[in-house]
Amino acid sequence: MADRPLEKQNWYERFVESYGPNFRIDINNPTMGYGGSDVYRMYGITHKEGFKGSIGLDEAGMLKINSDRSIEMVAGETASSKGIDIFIQARKGNVEIDANRNGSVRISGKGIIIESIGDLTLASTGGDVNINGNKINLNPKIGADIQGLSGNLVPLEKQLLMRVFSGITIGGVGVDILMAALGLLRK
Amino acid sequence: MEELLLKNNFIGRDGFIWWIGQIAPEASWNEQVSGAGWGNRYKVRIMGYHPYSTAELKDEDLPWAQVMLPPGHGTGANNIAKTVKFSQGDTVIGFFLDGDNAQIPIIMGAFGNSKYRADEGDPIPFGVFGGSSNIIPPPKSAIKNSNTNDASASSQQSPRNTSETDARKADPKNPSTYTSTDGYTVDRPCEDDPKDKTGIQKLINKIKTVIEEFTDWIQRQKAKFDEKIEYYRDWINKEIDERADQLVELLGGVVSGMMNGAMEKLIPILSKGLDFLFNSVFAKLLAATGNALIAYAGATAAQGAMVGPVKALQNILECIVNQVIAKLLSPVKDILKSLANNVLNFVDCIADQTVGAMLNGIISFITEGLLPVLNGISKILQFFEDFSFENLLRNGIDALLGLIGLRSCSKAAKKDKHGPCKYKLGYGPVSQDMPDLKGILDNANAAKALSVAANVSGFPLDGVQDIVGGFGVFSDAIKDPASEFLGDVDSCFAGIPTICGPPKINIFGGGGEGGAATALMGLITGEGDNRSGSVIDIQVTNPGNGYTFPPFVEVVDACGRGYGCVARATIKDGKIDTVYVVSEGEGYPVDEEIPYVVDSVSIINPGNGYEEDDIVTDDLGNEYKADIYLGSIIKVTPINSKDITDIPSIRVKTATGSGALLTPNLGPRKEFQGEVAQVIDCVT
């Protein structure tokens, strides 16, 4: 709503190196942001469209890299094959990637390994989970469960129809046998 | 003549001749601009040597001045160089290489422009001009045009690390921001909460976060264009399209969850109905034929006739889910349009209303889609007079929860130590309560009842309300605190808040629970409604328990006026030990200003290399006693206690130590407890 009183802001500690309207390094600017004030911020602005790209460290200790448009990281053109071109490590917390706003997180490679030392969860909040391949191998060490009301993989006894007709025999036979005879067992 | 003959016209031989001059308009040194020039040269009009009139001496005829490079700039040799840059109109100082001949000026430096410099005008000799020009045009965005190099807050202003709306509140004249995304709350990938067995609450929260981000975006556009919607209508429509797509994707999970939950309730009903059907047919046939075998065969045949219709119900489930999702797009867009028009300030109940409206849409579409197959099994359902599939979806939270992902003997999910699924860009994770699903559904039912009643009365509600219910969010009255509408569904007010208390402290994550704290305010500025302040300390009121990692500390201003306060917690034995302020922030609403004293000092980092005679003080005049053990500071005790309304910065005067981080814990001055009656010496 309002800046802190000027006498409580240390502007003398600030350094600015401004190279015209398109690039600047601003150090110790006491202007407050969401993560406190900046220790430094270096940024550029495109000439025609005014897009901003910046890198800076705030008082909360967060190094922020922002771009109004896109960020590209490329490495390894002259490195040896099978080496590590890009390595990202989070020392104590998560690595979180988010493209929730109508984007996808796409990973493409000659081979892809997703390895978890704990649980591995594949979940779709509102859509389907699709696994395509020449062959799908599921090799659980203990067991595999599936839940659902319909579909080829859901055991008959768990499907809606069988649960409705559970314990009911028609003409002395179970509904599953009747359905098989009528060709209704599969959709 | 004699004097001239004695002159050497060589620097230093005839004395040292200083001059002050002005860089001439750039057109006169254009060859330096075009890249065809050499050296670092400028045309300079020198006071006392050159006339004030360009008619007498054209800019082009002024002498070229070379620039003397300071040490550290490099000469260019070995690729060591730093660009020299003056602008037209700059006032420079230098000397003549050729003494009194005054034809070879050298620029040594320049006088910086101050804020008292007049606005730039047309170039006139020794007038005030310069700054942006054809070769260095004025900034197009973010950076405010500046022609000064003062040691002041107004010189070379940089954009802020806030949203445009907050930047505008702090400084309407310079609302530019580093990035237009700072301050948005977004969804982040996170683990399930063990209490959320089906995952539906996490899903609802994701939807609420999208709604919050959307309303925030709308407010930013409104602030930018001062409510003149005609300037950003196209942007809003594009945003609504994209957000609607995003929400419909998320709602797919709600649709399948609701369908699953409803089917789980329907299965026992249908089983029971088959029993009733058997008994009914058997009784009728027995009465008609008197033959139990015939009656049995007929009854089982009647049941058998239901296999097909029930299978049809099973087969259509997936199809209905996809149909409902496809149908949701249009009403979701309408709901977002209402949000854009009617909400001035995001509050949680707005998101709840929006979710409720979407649930009503889902219920309507599921009911509509299932109608043909439900008709097919009407012979089973006929035994339940009050049966209505819509009621099955509406009555009871279990239909909303669904049963997808219900864990039986699976191991329990771990509580995410990184907190809830919400993240504020430019800040970090922020807290989010579990949604009140029952409340949302109850309000959805009430809102639907409103629209049904309106239909019956012959005055149906406008537009999408007919499908999704009569929520306050569809009326602009929701931003009016005096509106009667607020009492209808859930008393939700989405206007600009008028009453703001001090910020609240939310402590979350870290694996524990129960931690609580309050903010102590200081650095108060402004008057009346514009009074605001900073968080100068945070007092722990409940240490909580079970913390395995330091929890996040979030400062929440219900009115959204303050920002920038960053605080951290430390833990000890699973409890919160202290919360210290890293950045005090600004602009937070405040009550009365209360002076505090330093109660105690927390040692966040004991450092090393300190000695017994090191002195600990702060910038507000307090003194402290430090206990040192093996070079580390292990205890700091305040000696005096001055009243303060600012954050003391504790410093250690030391010749040997480094690394200690000491943070003060503030509190109100304790009441005077009377004169000292007796001193008891327990030592001697």
XYZ file of N, CA, C and O in Angstrom, chain B residues 474-592:
476
model
N -22.936 -14.417 -9.669
C -23.539 -14.012 -10.937
C -24.186 -12.630 -10.859
O -24.798 -12.181 -11.822
N -24.073 -11.988 -9.719
C -24.670 -10.668 -9.562
C -23.599 -9.659 -9.181
O -22.705 -9.956 -8.374
N -23.689 -8.456 -9.743
C -22.693 -7.450 -9.358
C -22.939 -6.955 -7.929
O -22.138 -6.209 -7.383
N -24.059 -7.403 -7.332
C -24.318 -7.028 -5.939
C -23.286 -7.644 -5.000
O -23.144 -7.192 -3.856
N -22.569 -8.656 -5.492
C -21.623 -9.338 -4.601
C -20.454 -8.429 -4.198
O -19.767 -8.670 -3.230
N -20.267 -7.350 -4.969
C -19.182 -6.439 -4.586
C -19.705 -5.264 -3.768
O -18.950 -4.358 -3.427
N -21.005 -5.299 -3.459
C -21.605 -4.225 -2.669
C -21.834 -4.728 -1.243
O -22.646 -5.629 -1.027
N -21.128 -4.159 -0.259
C -21.251 -4.679 1.106
C -22.657 -4.520 1.681
O -23.028 -5.219 2.618
N -23.441 -3.627 1.112
C -24.784 -3.400 1.653
C -25.835 -4.252 0.945
O -27.025 -4.147 1.226
N -25.381 -5.106 0.031
C -26.346 -5.837 -0.775
C -27.097 -6.886 0.026
O -26.542 -7.566 0.892
N -28.372 -7.058 -0.303
C -29.171 -8.104 0.335
C -28.751 -9.480 -0.171
O -28.990 -10.486 0.462
N -28.129 -9.517 -1.349
C -27.753 -10.787 -1.963
C -26.807 -11.584 -1.076
O -26.777 -12.795 -1.074
N -26.030 -10.832 -0.280
C -24.983 -11.492 0.493
C -25.542 -12.496 1.481
O -24.867 -13.414 1.894
N -26.795 -12.312 1.874
C -27.355 -13.231 2.854
C -27.932 -14.485 2.233
O -28.329 -15.401 2.939
N -27.970 -14.557 0.895
C -28.718 -15.633 0.276
C -28.061 -16.999 0.380
O -28.605 -17.914 0.951
N -26.892 -17.132 -0.169
C -26.289 -18.460 -0.207
C -25.219 -18.621 0.863
O -25.291 -19.491 1.706
N -24.225 -17.786 0.836
C -23.171 -17.960 1.841
C -22.545 -16.647 2.293
O -21.408 -16.627 2.765
N -23.259 -15.550 2.160
C -22.774 -14.253 2.645
C -21.384 -13.926 2.125
O -20.513 -13.507 2.884
N -21.181 -14.143 0.876
C -19.858 -13.894 0.305
C -19.768 -12.455 -0.208
O -20.639 -12.005 -0.946
N -18.717 -11.758 0.179
C -18.518 -10.378 -0.262
C -17.207 -10.298 -1.038
O -16.145 -10.626 -0.508
N -17.278 -9.870 -2.275
C -16.087 -9.862 -3.133
C -15.730 -8.453 -3.569
O -15.105 -8.252 -4.607
N -16.133 -7.467 -2.764
C -15.753 -6.091 -3.069
C -14.436 -5.746 -2.398
O -13.756 -6.608 -1.840
N -14.075 -4.479 -2.461
C -12.837 -4.043 -1.828
C -13.057 -4.008 -0.312
O -13.970 -3.330 0.166
N -12.272 -4.733 0.449
C -12.488 -4.753 1.897
C -12.233 -3.381 2.527
O -11.331 -2.659 2.090
N -13.051 -3.039 3.495
C -12.912 -1.728 4.132
C -12.301 -1.837 5.518
O -11.739 -0.884 6.030
N -12.443 -2.982 6.140
C -11.875 -3.150 7.484
C -10.743 -4.169 7.395
O -10.946 -5.310 6.995
N -9.565 -3.726 7.766
C -8.407 -4.614 7.677
C -7.707 -4.657 9.039
O -7.437 -3.621 9.622
N -7.430 -5.821 9.506
C -6.638 -5.949 10.726
C -5.188 -6.195 10.369
O -4.835 -6.291 9.193
N -4.343 -6.290 11.375
C -2.935 -6.616 11.108
C -2.819 -7.973 10.429
O -3.746 -8.783 10.505
N -1.719 -8.225 9.768
C -1.582 -9.505 9.061
C -1.575 -10.688 10.016
O -1.198 -10.564 11.177
N -2.007 -11.816 9.491
C -2.010 -13.052 10.280
C -0.823 -13.925 9.846
O -0.357 -13.824 8.718
N -0.395 -14.750 10.766
C 0.742 -15.620 10.478
C 0.230 -17.048 10.307
O -0.427 -17.586 11.193
N 0.501 -17.623 9.165
C 0.176 -19.035 8.921
C 1.456 -19.850 8.970
O 2.433 -19.514 8.296
N 1.424 -20.910 9.749
C 2.587 -21.803 9.814
C 2.138 -23.146 9.254
O 1.147 -23.715 9.708
N 2.836 -23.651 8.241
C 2.401 -24.888 7.602
C 3.596 -25.675 7.089
O 4.693 -25.141 6.976
N 3.344 -26.937 6.785
C 4.424 -27.807 6.325
C 5.310 -28.228 7.481
O 4.959 -28.068 8.658
N 6.446 -28.805 7.143
C 7.392 -29.215 8.184
C 7.027 -30.524 8.845
O 7.718 -30.974 9.759
N 5.911 -31.130 8.420
C 5.528 -32.426 8.962
C 4.787 -32.354 10.279
O 4.267 -33.360 10.750
N 4.726 -31.196 10.908
C 4.047 -31.085 12.198
C 2.751 -30.334 12.089
O 2.248 -30.064 10.999
N 2.207 -30.015 13.232
C 0.970 -29.235 13.218
C 0.819 -28.485 14.528
O 1.505 -28.772 15.508
N -0.070 -27.528 14.520
C -0.413 -26.812 15.751
C 0.366 -25.535 15.968
O 0.025 -24.761 16.864
N 1.406 -25.287 15.193
C 2.203 -24.086 15.397
C 1.400 -22.829 15.102
O 0.632 -22.797 14.144
N 1.562 -21.819 15.938
C 0.838 -20.562 15.720
C 1.708 -19.401 16.181
O 2.576 -19.561 17.054
N 1.490 -18.258 15.589
C 2.299 -17.084 15.940
C 1.534 -15.823 15.568
O 0.559 -15.873 14.808
N 1.952 -14.705 16.142
C 1.329 -13.418 15.802
C 2.406 -12.432 15.363
O 3.559 -12.520 15.779
N 1.970 -11.480 14.567
C 2.907 -10.488 14.031
C 2.965 -9.275 14.944
O 1.936 -8.820 15.449
N 4.161 -8.769 15.172
C 4.336 -7.507 15.880
C 4.655 -6.453 14.824
O 5.560 -6.630 14.012
N 3.906 -5.372 14.854
C 4.007 -4.384 13.782
C 4.801 -3.152 14.217
O 4.756 -2.738 15.372
N 5.503 -2.583 13.286
C 6.262 -1.364 13.536
C 6.500 -0.636 12.233
O 5.870 -0.931 11.215
N 7.433 0.313 12.250
C 7.771 1.102 11.057
C 6.510 1.683 10.414
O 6.333 1.646 9.185
N 5.646 2.208 11.261
C 4.342 2.661 10.768
C 4.474 3.994 10.054
O 5.192 4.893 10.489
N 3.779 4.102 8.952
C 3.818 5.329 8.160
C 2.408 5.659 7.689
O 1.521 4.814 7.699
N 2.185 6.892 7.298
C 0.881 7.313 6.785
C -0.092 7.678 7.886
O 0.176 7.486 9.071
N -1.223 8.175 7.447
C -2.260 8.630 8.376
C -3.602 8.011 7.993
O -3.832 7.677 6.839
N -4.478 7.899 8.984
C -5.847 7.457 8.732
C -5.906 6.121 8.013
O -5.237 5.164 8.415
N -6.701 6.067 6.941
C -6.860 4.816 6.204
C -5.576 4.397 5.496
O -5.438 3.254 5.069
N -4.663 5.342 5.336
C -3.417 5.028 4.636
C -2.301 4.567 5.580
O -1.172 4.400 5.150
N -2.643 4.429 6.870
C -1.609 3.951 7.803
C -1.210 2.523 7.444
O -2.053 1.669 7.202
N 0.051 2.311 7.415
C 0.525 0.955 7.150
C 1.863 0.764 7.833
O 2.491 1.721 8.289
N 2.266 -0.461 7.926
C 3.515 -0.737 8.625
C 4.168 -2.011 8.156
O 3.751 -2.612 7.156
N 5.193 -2.411 8.886
C 5.965 -3.606 8.554
C 5.925 -4.569 9.737
O 5.612 -4.180 10.857
N 6.256 -5.805 9.440
C 6.301 -6.819 10.495
C 7.708 -6.800 11.077
O 8.669 -7.156 10.401
N 7.827 -6.358 12.336
C 9.171 -6.238 12.899
C 9.554 -7.454 13.728
O 10.714 -7.656 14.031
N 8.596 -8.272 14.086
C 8.928 -9.545 14.731
C 7.694 -10.436 14.699
O 6.574 -9.959 14.477
N 7.924 -11.708 14.924
C 6.814 -12.660 14.976
C 6.960 -13.475 16.247
O 8.001 -14.098 16.481
N 5.928 -13.407 17.081
C 5.957 -14.096 18.370
C 5.277 -15.448 18.247
O 4.133 -15.534 17.775
N 5.947 -16.476 18.694
C 5.355 -17.814 18.673
C 4.372 -17.919 19.832
O 4.736 -17.710 20.993
N 3.125 -18.215 19.528
C 2.116 -18.364 20.588
C 1.818 -19.825 20.878
O 1.283 -20.156 21.918
N 2.138 -20.690 19.913
C 1.981 -22.131 20.136
C 3.089 -22.829 19.357
O 3.150 -22.697 18.133
N 3.955 -23.552 20.046
C 5.091 -24.168 19.335
C 4.692 -25.386 18.514
O 5.485 -25.875 17.718
N 3.452 -25.861 18.684
C 3.014 -27.026 17.928
C 3.831 -28.254 18.283
O 4.561 -28.275 19.288
N 3.720 -29.276 17.456
C 4.544 -30.469 17.702
C 4.625 -31.312 16.441
O 3.876 -31.107 15.488
N 5.554 -32.236 16.473
C 5.701 -33.172 15.359
C 6.491 -32.641 14.184
O 6.535 -33.273 13.129
N 7.132 -31.510 14.333
C 7.872 -30.945 13.197
C 9.183 -31.690 12.992
O 9.956 -31.880 13.933
N 9.389 -32.110 11.765
C 10.647 -32.772 11.437
C 11.532 -31.857 10.581
O 12.712 -32.116 10.426
N 10.911 -30.848 10.011
C 11.638 -29.836 9.253
C 11.059 -28.481 9.649
O 9.886 -28.404 10.022
N 11.852 -27.428 9.548
C 11.273 -26.115 9.849
C 10.080 -25.836 8.939
O 10.196 -25.964 7.715
N 8.938 -25.507 9.496
C 7.766 -25.241 8.668
C 7.886 -23.916 7.928
O 8.728 -23.082 8.259
N 7.035 -23.735 6.954
C 6.959 -22.455 6.257
C 6.203 -21.449 7.120
O 5.282 -21.809 7.842
N 6.599 -20.210 7.011
C 5.903 -19.138 7.711
C 5.363 -18.188 6.647
O 6.113 -17.684 5.824
N 4.082 -17.972 6.684
C 3.445 -17.111 5.679
C 2.758 -15.945 6.381
O 2.076 -16.126 7.383
N 2.959 -14.761 5.858
C 2.308 -13.573 6.412
C 1.136 -13.232 5.499
O 1.328 -12.969 4.314
N -0.062 -13.291 6.045
C -1.268 -13.129 5.225
C -1.991 -11.843 5.604
O -2.398 -11.657 6.741
N -2.111 -10.978 4.638
C -2.868 -9.748 4.827
C -4.230 -9.954 4.168
O -4.322 -10.069 2.950
N -5.268 -10.014 5.001
C -6.603 -10.335 4.490
C -7.053 -9.331 3.430
O -7.859 -9.657 2.564
N -6.536 -8.116 3.500
C -6.948 -7.101 2.540
C -6.005 -7.035 1.339
O -6.227 -6.234 0.429
N -4.946 -7.801 1.379
C -4.036 -7.837 0.236
C -3.277 -6.547 0.006
O -2.912 -6.234 -1.123
N -3.043 -5.790 1.066
C -2.344 -4.519 0.877
C -0.839 -4.636 1.096
O -0.062 -3.948 0.469
N -0.464 -5.464 2.053
C 0.958 -5.570 2.385
C 1.644 -6.670 1.604
O 1.006 -7.566 1.062
N 2.929 -6.588 1.525
C 3.715 -7.625 0.854
C 5.162 -7.517 1.294
O 5.565 -6.523 1.907
N 5.908 -8.546 0.985
C 7.354 -8.464 1.167
C 7.874 -8.978 2.486
O 9.075 -9.011 2.695
N 6.985 -9.378 3.402
C 7.502 -9.915 4.667
C 7.875 -11.376 4.457
O 7.070 -12.171 3.966
N 9.085 -11.701 4.806
C 9.569 -13.071 4.716
C 10.085 -13.460 6.098
O 10.840 -12.708 6.710
N 9.651 -14.586 6.585
C 10.077 -15.030 7.911
C 10.383 -16.513 7.876
O 9.880 -17.240 7.019
N 11.221 -16.937 8.794
C 11.579 -18.350 8.864
C 11.406 -18.850 10.278
O 11.540 -18.093 11.239
N 11.137 -20.156 10.376
C 11.004 -20.784 11.685
C 12.204 -21.683 11.932
O 12.798 -22.216 10.992
N 12.552 -21.828 13.185
C 13.519 -22.858 13.570
C 12.796 -23.807 14.517
O 11.838 -23.406 15.191
N 13.235 -25.057 14.543
C 12.568 -26.027 15.418
C 13.572 -26.666 16.374
O 14.781 -26.695 16.120
N 13.024 -27.138 17.457
C 13.834 -27.809 18.473
C 12.954 -28.887 19.088
O 11.835 -28.586 19.522
N 13.397 -30.102 19.078
C 12.644 -31.224 19.647
C 11.229 -31.310 19.078
O 10.258 -31.540 19.819
N 11.101 -31.098 17.790
C 9.798 -31.234 17.138
C 8.868 -30.054 17.316
O 7.733 -30.075 16.838
N 9.328 -29.035 18.054
C 8.475 -27.862 18.279
C 9.126 -26.634 17.636
O 10.341 -26.607 17.434
N 8.296 -25.630 17.383
C 8.837 -24.394 16.833
C 9.583 -23.663 17.933
O 9.026 -23.400 19.012
N 10.830 -23.369 17.673
C 11.653 -22.702 18.676
C 11.517 -21.186 18.537
O 11.260 -20.484 19.500
N 11.707 -20.704 17.350
C 11.582 -19.275 17.134
C 11.175 -19.009 15.687
O 11.370 -19.852 14.807
N 10.594 -17.845 15.476
C 10.313 -17.388 14.114
C 10.983 -16.036 13.967
O 10.759 -15.137 14.781
N 11.847 -15.906 13.007
C 12.530 -14.624 12.839
C 12.235 -14.009 11.473
O 11.940 -14.712 10.511
N 12.299 -12.702 11.450
C 11.932 -11.954 10.255
C 13.171 -11.744 9.385
O 14.177 -11.210 9.848
N 13.092 -12.181 8.158
C 14.186 -11.982 7.210
C 14.003 -10.651 6.478
O 14.935 -9.898 6.262
N 12.760 -10.396 6.104
C 12.431 -9.130 5.448
C 11.121 -8.631 6.051
O 10.157 -9.391 6.161
N 11.105 -7.381 6.450
C 9.967 -6.867 7.215
C 8.743 -6.557 6.358
O 7.642 -6.416 6.867
N 8.945 -6.435 5.064
C 7.823 -6.094 4.194
C 7.352 -4.670 4.408
O 7.959 -3.893 5.152
N 6.261 -4.332 3.759
C 5.721 -2.979 3.906
C 4.264 -2.957 3.463
O 3.786 -3.883 2.804
N 3.572 -1.928 3.887
C 2.203 -1.712 3.432
C 1.145 -2.505 4.171
O -0.017 -2.493 3.777
N 1.505 -3.205 5.249
C 0.507 -4.012 5.950
C -0.401 -3.119 6.807
O 0.077 -2.149 7.414
N -1.689 -3.447 6.869
C -2.589 -2.685 7.740
C -2.150 -2.818 9.200
O -1.639 -3.866 9.608
N -2.330 -1.765 9.964
C -1.880 -1.792 11.365
C -2.951 -1.214 12.275
O -3.795 -0.422 11.861
N -2.892 -1.631 13.534
C -3.702 -1.009 14.575
C -2.834 0.066 15.227
O -2.061 0.725 14.552
N -2.951 0.186 16.534
C -2.141 1.178 17.245
C -0.675 0.753 17.262
O -0.361 -0.432 17.311
